[in-house]
Tab-separated table of C-alpha atoms and ligand atoms in Angstrom:
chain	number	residue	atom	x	y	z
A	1	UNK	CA	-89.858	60.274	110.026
A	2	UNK	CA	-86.447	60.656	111.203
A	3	UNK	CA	-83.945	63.392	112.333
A	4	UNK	CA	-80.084	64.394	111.408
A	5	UNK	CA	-77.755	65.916	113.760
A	6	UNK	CA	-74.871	68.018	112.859
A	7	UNK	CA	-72.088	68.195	115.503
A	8	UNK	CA	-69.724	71.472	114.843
A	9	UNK	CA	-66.764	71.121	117.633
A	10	UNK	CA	-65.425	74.543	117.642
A	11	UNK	CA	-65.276	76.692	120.147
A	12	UNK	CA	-63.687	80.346	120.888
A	13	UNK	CA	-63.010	79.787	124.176
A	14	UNK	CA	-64.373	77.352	127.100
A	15	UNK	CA	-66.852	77.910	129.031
A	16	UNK	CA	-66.574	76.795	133.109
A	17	UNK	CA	-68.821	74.138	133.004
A	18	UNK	CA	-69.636	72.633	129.721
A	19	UNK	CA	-68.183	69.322	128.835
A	20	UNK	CA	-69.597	68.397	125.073
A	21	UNK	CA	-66.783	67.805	122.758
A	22	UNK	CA	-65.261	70.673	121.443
A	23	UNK	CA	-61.774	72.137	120.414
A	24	UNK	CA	-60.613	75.881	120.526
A	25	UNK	CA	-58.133	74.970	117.766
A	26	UNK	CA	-59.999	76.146	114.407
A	27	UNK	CA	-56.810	75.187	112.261
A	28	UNK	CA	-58.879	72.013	111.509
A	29	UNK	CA	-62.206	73.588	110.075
A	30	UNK	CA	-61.779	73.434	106.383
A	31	UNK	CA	-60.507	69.413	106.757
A	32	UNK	CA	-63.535	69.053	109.157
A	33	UNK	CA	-65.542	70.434	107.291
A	34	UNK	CA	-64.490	67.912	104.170
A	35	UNK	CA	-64.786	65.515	106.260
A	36	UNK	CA	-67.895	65.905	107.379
A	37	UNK	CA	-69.483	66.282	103.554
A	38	UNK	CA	-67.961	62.556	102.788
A	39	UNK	CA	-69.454	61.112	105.952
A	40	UNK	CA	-72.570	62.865	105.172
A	41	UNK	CA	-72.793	61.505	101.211
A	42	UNK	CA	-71.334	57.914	102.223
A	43	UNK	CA	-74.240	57.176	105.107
A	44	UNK	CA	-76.845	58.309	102.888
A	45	UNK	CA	-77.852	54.517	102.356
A	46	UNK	CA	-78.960	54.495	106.343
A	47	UNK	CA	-82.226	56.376	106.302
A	48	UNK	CA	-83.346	55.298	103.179
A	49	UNK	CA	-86.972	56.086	101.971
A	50	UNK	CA	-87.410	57.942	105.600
A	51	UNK	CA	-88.686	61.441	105.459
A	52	UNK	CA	-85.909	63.949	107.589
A	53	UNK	CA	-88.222	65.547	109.908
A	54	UNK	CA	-85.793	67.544	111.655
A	55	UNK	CA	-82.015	68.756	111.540
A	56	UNK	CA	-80.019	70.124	114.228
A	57	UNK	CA	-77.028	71.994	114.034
A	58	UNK	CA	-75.219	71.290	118.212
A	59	UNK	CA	-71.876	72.002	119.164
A	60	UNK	CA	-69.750	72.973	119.718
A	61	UNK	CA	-70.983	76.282	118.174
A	62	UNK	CA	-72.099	76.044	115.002
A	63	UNK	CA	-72.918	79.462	114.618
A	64	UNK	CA	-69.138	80.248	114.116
A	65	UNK	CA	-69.424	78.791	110.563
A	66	UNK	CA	-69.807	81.133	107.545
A	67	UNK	CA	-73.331	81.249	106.031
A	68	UNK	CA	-71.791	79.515	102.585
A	69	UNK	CA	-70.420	76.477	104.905
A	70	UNK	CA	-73.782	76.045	106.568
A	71	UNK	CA	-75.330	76.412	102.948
A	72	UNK	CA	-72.877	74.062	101.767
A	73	UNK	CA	-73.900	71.290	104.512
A	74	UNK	CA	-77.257	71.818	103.581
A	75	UNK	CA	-77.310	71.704	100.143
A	76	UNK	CA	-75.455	68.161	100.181
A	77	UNK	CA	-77.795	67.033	103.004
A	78	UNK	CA	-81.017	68.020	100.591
A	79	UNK	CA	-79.011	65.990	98.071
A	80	UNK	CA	-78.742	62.731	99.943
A	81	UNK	CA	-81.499	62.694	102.090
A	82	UNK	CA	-85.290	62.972	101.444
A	83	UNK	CA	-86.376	66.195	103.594
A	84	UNK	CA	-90.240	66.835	104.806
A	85	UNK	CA	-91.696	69.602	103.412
A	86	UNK	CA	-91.959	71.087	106.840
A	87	UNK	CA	-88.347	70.062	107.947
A	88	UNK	CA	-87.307	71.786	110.986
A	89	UNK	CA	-83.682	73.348	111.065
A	90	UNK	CA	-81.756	73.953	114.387
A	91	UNK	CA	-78.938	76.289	114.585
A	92	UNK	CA	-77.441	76.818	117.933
A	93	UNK	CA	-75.916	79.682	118.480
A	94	UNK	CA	-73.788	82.030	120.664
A	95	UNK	CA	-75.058	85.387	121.326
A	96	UNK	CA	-71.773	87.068	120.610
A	97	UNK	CA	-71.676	85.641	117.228
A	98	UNK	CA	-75.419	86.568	116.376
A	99	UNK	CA	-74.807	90.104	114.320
A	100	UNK	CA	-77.054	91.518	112.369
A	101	UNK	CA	-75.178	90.876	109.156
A	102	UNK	CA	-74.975	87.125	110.487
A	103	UNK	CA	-78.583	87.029	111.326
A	104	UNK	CA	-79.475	88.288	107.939
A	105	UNK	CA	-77.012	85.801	105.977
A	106	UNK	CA	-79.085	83.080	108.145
A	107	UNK	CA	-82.388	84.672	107.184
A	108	UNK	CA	-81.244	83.495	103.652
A	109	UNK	CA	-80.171	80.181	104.238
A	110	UNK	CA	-83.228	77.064	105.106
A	111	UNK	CA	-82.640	77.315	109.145
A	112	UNK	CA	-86.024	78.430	110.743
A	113	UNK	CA	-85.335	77.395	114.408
A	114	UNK	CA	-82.452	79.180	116.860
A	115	UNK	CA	-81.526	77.807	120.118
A	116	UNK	CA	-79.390	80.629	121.408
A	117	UNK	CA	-77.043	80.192	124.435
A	118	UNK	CA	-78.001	82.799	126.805
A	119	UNK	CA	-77.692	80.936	130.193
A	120	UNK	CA	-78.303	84.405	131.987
A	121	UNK	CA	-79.052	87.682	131.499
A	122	UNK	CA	-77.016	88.637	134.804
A	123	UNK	CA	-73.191	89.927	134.438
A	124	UNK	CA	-71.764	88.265	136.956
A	125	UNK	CA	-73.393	84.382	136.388
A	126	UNK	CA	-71.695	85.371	132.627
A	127	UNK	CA	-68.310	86.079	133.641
A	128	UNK	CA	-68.342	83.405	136.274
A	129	UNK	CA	-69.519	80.435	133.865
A	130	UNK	CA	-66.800	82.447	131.457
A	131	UNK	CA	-69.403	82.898	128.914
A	132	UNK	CA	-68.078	85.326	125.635
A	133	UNK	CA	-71.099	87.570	125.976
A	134	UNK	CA	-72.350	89.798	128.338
A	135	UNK	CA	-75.760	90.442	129.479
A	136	UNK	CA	-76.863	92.988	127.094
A	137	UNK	CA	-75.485	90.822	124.429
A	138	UNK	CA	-77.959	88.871	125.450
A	139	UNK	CA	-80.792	90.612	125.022
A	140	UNK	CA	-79.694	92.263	121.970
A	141	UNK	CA	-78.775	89.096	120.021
A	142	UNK	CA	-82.588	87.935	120.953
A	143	UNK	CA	-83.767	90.802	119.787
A	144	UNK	CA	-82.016	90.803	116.838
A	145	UNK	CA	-82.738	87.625	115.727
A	146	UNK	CA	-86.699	88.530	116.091
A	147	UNK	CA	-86.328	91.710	114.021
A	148	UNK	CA	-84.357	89.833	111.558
A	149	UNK	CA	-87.437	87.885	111.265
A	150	UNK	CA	-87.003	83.921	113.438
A	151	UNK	CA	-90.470	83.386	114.712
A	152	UNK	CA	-89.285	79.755	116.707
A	153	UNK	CA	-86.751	81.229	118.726
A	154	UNK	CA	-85.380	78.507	122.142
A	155	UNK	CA	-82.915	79.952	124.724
A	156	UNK	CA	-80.982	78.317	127.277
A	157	UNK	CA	-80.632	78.955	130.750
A	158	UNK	CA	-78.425	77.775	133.908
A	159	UNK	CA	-79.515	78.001	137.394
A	160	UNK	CA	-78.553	76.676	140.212
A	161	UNK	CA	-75.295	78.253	139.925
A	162	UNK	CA	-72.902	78.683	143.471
A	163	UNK	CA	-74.565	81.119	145.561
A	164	UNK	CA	-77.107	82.088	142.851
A	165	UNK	CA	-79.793	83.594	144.922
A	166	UNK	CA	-83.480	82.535	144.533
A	167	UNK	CA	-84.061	86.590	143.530
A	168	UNK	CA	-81.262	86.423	141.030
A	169	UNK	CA	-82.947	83.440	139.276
A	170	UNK	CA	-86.338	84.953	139.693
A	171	UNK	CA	-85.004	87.758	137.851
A	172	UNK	CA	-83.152	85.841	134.972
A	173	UNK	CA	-86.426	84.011	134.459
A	174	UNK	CA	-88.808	87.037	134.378
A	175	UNK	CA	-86.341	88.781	131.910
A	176	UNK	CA	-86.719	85.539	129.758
A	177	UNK	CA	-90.159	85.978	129.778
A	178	UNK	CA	-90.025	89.188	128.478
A	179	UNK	CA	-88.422	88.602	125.702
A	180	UNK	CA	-91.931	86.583	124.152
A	181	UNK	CA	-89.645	83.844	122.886
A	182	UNK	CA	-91.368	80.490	121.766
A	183	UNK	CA	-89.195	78.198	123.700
A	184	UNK	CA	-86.640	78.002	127.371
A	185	UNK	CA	-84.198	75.501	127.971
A	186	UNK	CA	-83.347	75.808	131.375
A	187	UNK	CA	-80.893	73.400	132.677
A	188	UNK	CA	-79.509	72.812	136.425
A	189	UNK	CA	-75.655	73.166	136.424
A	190	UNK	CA	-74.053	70.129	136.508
A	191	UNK	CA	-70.664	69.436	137.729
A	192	UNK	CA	-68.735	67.316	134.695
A	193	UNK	CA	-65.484	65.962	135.760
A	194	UNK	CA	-62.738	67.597	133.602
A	195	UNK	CA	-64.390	71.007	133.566
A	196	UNK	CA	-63.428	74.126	135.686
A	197	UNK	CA	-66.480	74.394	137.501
A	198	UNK	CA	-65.524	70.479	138.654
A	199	UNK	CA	-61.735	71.407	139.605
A	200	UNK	CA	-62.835	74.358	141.660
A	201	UNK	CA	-65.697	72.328	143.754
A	202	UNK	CA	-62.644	69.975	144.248
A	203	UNK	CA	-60.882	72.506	145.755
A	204	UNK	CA	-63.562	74.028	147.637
A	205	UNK	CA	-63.306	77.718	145.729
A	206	UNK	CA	-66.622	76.881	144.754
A	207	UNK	CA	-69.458	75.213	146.989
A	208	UNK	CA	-72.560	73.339	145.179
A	209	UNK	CA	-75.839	75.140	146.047
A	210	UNK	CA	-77.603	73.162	148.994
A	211	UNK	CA	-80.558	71.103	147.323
A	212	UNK	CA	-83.372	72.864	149.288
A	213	UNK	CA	-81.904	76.136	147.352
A	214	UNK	CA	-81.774	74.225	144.301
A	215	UNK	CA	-85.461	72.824	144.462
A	216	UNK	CA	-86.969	76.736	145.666
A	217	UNK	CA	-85.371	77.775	142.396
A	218	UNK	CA	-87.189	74.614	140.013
A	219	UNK	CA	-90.451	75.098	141.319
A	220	UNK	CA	-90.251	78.934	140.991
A	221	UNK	CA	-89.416	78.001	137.123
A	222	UNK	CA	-92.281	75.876	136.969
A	223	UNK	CA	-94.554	78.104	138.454
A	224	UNK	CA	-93.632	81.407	136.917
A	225	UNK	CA	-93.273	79.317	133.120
A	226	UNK	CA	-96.667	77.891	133.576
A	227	UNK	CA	-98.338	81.391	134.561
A	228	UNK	CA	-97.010	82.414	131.173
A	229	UNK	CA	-98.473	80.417	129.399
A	230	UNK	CA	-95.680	77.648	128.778
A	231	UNK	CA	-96.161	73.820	128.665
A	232	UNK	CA	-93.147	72.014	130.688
A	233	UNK	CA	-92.736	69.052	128.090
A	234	UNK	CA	-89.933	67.458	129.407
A	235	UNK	CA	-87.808	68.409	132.612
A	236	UNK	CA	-85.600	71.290	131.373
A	237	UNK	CA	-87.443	72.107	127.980
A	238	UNK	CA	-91.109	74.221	128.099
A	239	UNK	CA	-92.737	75.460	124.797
A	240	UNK	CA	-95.545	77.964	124.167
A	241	UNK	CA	-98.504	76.725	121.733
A	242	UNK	CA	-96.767	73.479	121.473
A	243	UNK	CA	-93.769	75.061	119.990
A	244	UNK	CA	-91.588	71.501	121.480
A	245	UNK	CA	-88.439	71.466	119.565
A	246	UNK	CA	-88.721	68.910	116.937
A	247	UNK	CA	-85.702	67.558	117.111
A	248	UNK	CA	-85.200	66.646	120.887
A	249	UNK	CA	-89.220	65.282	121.004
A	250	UNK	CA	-88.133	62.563	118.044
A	251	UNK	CA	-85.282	61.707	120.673
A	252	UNK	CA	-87.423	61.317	123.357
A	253	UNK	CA	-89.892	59.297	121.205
A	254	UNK	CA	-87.193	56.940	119.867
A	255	UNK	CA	-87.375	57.845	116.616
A	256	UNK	CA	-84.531	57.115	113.988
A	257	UNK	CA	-81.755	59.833	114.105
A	258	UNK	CA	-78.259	59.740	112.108
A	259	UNK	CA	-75.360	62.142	114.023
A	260	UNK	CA	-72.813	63.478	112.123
A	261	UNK	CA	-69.104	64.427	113.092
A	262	UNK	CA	-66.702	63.895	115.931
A	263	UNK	CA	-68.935	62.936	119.167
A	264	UNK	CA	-72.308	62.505	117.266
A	265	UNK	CA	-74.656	59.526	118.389
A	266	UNK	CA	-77.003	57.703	115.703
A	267	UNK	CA	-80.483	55.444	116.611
A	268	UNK	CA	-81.522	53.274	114.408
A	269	UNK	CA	-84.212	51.076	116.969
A	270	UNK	CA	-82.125	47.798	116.869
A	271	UNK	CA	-78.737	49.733	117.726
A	272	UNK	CA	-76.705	53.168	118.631
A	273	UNK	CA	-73.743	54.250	116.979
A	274	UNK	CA	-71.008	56.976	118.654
A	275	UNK	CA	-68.104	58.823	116.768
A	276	UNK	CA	-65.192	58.976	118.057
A	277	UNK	CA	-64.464	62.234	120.572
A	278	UNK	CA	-61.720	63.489	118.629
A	279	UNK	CA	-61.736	65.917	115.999
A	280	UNK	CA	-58.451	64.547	114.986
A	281	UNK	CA	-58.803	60.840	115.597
A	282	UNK	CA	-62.164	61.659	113.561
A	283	UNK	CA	-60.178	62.586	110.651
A	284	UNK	CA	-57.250	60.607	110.547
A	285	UNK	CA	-59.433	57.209	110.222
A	286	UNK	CA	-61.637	58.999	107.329
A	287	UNK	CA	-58.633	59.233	105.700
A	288	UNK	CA	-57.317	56.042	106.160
A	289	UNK	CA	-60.892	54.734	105.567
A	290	UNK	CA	-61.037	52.978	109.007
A	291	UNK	CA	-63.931	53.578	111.471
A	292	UNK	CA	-64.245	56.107	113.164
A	293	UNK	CA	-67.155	55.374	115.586
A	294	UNK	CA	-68.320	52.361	117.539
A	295	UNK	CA	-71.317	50.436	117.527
A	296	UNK	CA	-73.836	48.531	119.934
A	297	UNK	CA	-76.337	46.553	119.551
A	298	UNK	CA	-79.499	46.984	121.690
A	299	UNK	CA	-80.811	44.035	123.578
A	300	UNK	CA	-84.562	43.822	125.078
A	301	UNK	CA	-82.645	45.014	128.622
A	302	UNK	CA	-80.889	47.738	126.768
A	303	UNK	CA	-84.147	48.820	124.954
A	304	UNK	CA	-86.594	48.386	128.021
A	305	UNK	CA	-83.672	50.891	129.756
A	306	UNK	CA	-83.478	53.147	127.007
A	307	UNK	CA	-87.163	53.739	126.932
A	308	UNK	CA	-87.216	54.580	130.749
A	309	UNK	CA	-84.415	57.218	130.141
A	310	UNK	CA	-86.360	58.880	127.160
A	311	UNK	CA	-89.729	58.730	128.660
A	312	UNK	CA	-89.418	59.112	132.247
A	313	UNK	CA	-88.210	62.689	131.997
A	314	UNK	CA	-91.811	63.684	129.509
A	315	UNK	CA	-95.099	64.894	130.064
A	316	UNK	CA	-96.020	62.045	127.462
A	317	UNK	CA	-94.719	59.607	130.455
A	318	UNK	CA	-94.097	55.615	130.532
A	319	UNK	CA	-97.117	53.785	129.402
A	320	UNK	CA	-97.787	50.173	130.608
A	321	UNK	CA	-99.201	49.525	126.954
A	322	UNK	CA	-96.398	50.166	125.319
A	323	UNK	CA	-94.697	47.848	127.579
A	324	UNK	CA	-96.826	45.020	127.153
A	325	UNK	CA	-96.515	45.419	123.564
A	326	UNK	CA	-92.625	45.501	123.368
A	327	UNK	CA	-90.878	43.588	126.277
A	328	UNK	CA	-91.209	40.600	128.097
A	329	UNK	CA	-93.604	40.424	131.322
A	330	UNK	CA	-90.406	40.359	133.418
A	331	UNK	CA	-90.154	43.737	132.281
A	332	UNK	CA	-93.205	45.040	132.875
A	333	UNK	CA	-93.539	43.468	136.220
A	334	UNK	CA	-90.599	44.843	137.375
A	335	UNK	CA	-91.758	48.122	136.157
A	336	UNK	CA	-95.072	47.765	138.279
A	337	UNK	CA	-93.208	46.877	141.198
A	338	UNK	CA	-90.791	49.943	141.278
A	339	UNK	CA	-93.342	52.170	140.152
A	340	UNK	CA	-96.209	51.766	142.553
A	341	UNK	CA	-93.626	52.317	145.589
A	342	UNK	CA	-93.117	55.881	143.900
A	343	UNK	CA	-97.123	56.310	143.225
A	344	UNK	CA	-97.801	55.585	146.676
A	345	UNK	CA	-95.120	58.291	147.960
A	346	UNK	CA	-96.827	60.541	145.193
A	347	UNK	CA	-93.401	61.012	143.745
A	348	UNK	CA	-95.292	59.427	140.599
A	349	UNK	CA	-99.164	59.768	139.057
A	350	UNK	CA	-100.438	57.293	137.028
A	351	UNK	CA	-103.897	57.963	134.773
A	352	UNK	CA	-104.917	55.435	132.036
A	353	UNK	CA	-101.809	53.445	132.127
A	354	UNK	CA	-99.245	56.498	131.778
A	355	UNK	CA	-97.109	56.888	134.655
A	356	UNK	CA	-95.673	60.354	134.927
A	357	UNK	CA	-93.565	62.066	136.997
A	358	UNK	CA	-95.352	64.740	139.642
A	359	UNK	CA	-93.099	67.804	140.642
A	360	UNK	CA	-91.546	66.403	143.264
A	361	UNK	CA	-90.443	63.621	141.376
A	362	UNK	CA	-89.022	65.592	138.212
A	363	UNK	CA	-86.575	66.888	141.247
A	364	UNK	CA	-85.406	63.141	142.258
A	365	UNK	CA	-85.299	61.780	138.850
A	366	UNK	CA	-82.373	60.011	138.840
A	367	UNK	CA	-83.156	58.305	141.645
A	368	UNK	CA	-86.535	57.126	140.342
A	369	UNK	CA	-84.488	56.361	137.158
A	370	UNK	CA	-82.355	54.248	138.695
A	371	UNK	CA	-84.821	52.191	140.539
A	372	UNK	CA	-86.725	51.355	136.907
A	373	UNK	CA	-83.827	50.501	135.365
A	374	UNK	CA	-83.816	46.196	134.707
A	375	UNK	CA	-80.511	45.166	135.097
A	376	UNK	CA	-79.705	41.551	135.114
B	401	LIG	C1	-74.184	72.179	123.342
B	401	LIG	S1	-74.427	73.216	124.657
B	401	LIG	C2	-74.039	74.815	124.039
B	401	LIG	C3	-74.429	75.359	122.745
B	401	LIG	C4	-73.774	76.676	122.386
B	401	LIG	N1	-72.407	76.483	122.085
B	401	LIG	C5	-73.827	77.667	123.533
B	401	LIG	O1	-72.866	77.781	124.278
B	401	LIG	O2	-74.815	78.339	123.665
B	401	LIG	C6	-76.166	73.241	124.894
B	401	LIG	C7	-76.622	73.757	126.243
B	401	LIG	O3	-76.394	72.831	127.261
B	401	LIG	C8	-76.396	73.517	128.502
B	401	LIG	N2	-75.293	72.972	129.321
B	401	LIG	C9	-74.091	72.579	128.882
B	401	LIG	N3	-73.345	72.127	129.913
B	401	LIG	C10	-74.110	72.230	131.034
B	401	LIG	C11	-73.907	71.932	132.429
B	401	LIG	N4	-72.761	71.439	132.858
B	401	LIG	N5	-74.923	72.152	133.274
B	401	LIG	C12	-76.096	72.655	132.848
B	401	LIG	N6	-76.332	72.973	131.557
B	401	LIG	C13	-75.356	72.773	130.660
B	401	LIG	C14	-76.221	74.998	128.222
B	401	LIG	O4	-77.398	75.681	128.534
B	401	LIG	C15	-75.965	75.013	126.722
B	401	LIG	O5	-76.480	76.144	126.099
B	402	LIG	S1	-71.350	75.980	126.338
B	402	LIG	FE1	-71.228	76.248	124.125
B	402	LIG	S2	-69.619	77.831	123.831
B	402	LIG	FE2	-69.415	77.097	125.893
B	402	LIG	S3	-67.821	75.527	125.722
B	402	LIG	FE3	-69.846	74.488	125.620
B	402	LIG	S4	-70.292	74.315	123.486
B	402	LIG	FE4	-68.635	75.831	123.682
């Protein structure tokens, strides 16, 4: 089984924080949009005889394209690739753009998964993160897309924000709830360099939220998720009745995946492919039939690192099994060393060889991370 992603880089405007590759310029759709047919047909040879278990449509926004140009993709993707019966289909999409005569052109088309951008239900964390939609836009686009009939329905969310108060969150989180969706995303705000959100911490307009803050607000996601009956499968991603989004679980599981347009990543086990971040650098070397992406090939180091980053973070965890079976003892050894020191401060659990991440620990990932990374 393997999965496809489909990366649409348009955007209506910017939003404060967000730093995935995307252009405001939508003079380039229909040539995108070409372009991203032929590199669909021409890499059909890569995932050949593999059954597409999942598709995901990220941006970007994909849900400014017409329902014909999502058909369109589809159609040619059912053409060159072998799809599972039960493929799931991932459209993200903006609440502002979810209207009922959208949501009913979708209803028509193969997608039967929405992860809608909501980030809050709160006015003010919308206008400050300069979000398009406001906060009953955000309710009503979930609604919507429920009476219009999507029964595995993800939102996002963003906490953490500057000066978000721990009520404020609360709030966002039991309005979430509410809403009897299958699936949250909820996300800490980062800081990316090159967004707004960076430039103003620079400045000091805006000040980070102190970690103790930041932590109160985590655990009162876990807590509150959990009560409701949610499963917290990975660090920002919780699913009721094992509703885990398809597409991010084969990620996590190093599964094959091919990525599609400007930015997209591809896994094929032995290597990773990137395109090129550049909608127009993207298209120039299609035309001139040059690359357009870069390649790299995975050594043991670069696997044995790759399956700390994609495990780490699950409640499926790092098992020592697995390790012995794929790397070299140096590997694993090292791995025992660094993980025991976090077992011992309980920042770690380990039961039948899976080593897993307690709450504290999802909190100083990176840290942990770093420590079980091999690098020689
Ligand atoms: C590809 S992005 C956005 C998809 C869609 N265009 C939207 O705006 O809803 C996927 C999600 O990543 C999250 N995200 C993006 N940048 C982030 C940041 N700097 N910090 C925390 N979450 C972020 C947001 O929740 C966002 O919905
Ligand atoms: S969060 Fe979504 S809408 Fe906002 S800039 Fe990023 S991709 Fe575009």
């Amino acid at each position: 089984m393997a999965g496809i992603y489909i990366h649409i880089p348009f955007c209506k405007t910017k939003c404060h924080y967000c730093d995935f590759y995307k252009s405001t310029d939508f003079g380039a759709k229909t040539d995108f949009l070409g372009a991203l047919k032929q590199e669909i047909a021409e890499r059909k040879n890569e995932l050949q005889n593999e059954a597409i278990a999942s598709i995901y449509f990220g941006g970007g926004t994909p849900s400014v394209l017409k329902i014909e140009e999502i058909n369109d993709i589809l159609t040619l993707v059912g053409e060159h690739y072998q799809l599972a019966e039960d493929v799931e289909i991932t459209l993200e999409a903006n609440p502002d753009d979810l209207s009922e005569a959208f949501l009913e052109g979708l209803k028509t088309t193969i997608i039967n998964r929405l992860s809608i951008g909501t980030q809050s239900f709160n006015d003010h964390d919308l206008k400050s993160m300069n979000r398009r939609h406001n906060s009953r836009q955000a309710l009503t686009s979930i609604r919507a897309a429920q009476d219009a009939g999507f029964q595995n329905i993800s939102i996002d969310l963003i906490y953490g924000l500057p000066n978000q108060t721990l009520a404020a969150w609360e709030a966002n989180i039991d309005q979430a709830l509410a809403l009897n969706v299958q699936h949250i995303s909820a996300y800490h705000l980062t800081y990316h360099e090159g967004t707004v959100f960076y430039d103003y911490l620079k400045k000091g307009k805006i000040k980070e939220l102190p970690d103790e803050s930041s932590l109160e607000q985590f655990k009162r996601l876990l807590s509150r998720l959990e009560e409701a009956g949610f499963e917290q499968y990975e660090i920002s991603n919780f699913a009721r009745n094992a509703a885990y989004s398809r597409h991010n679980k084969a990620y996590w599981e190093r599964k094959k995946y091919l990525g599609f347009g400007p930015s997209a990543h591809s896994f094929d086990h032995q290597s990773r492919r990137w395109n090129v971040s550049s909608l127009r650098k993207y298209l120039q070397a299609m035309e001139q039939k040059l690359p357009y992406w870069e390649t790299e090939i995975l050594s043991e180091q670069d696997q044995y690192n790759d399956y700390m980053i994609t495990s780490l973070r699950t409640k499926w965890g790092i098992s020592t099994e697995y390790l012995t079976q794929n790397f070299a003892a140096k590997y694993v050894q090292h791995f025992q060393k660094e993980a025991e020191k976090y077992v011992a401060s309980k920042h770690l659990s380990c039961e039948n060889k899976v080593y897993k991440l307690s709450v504290e620990g999802l909190f100083i990932s990176d840290k942990i991370m770093e420590e079980l990374f091999y690098i020689e």
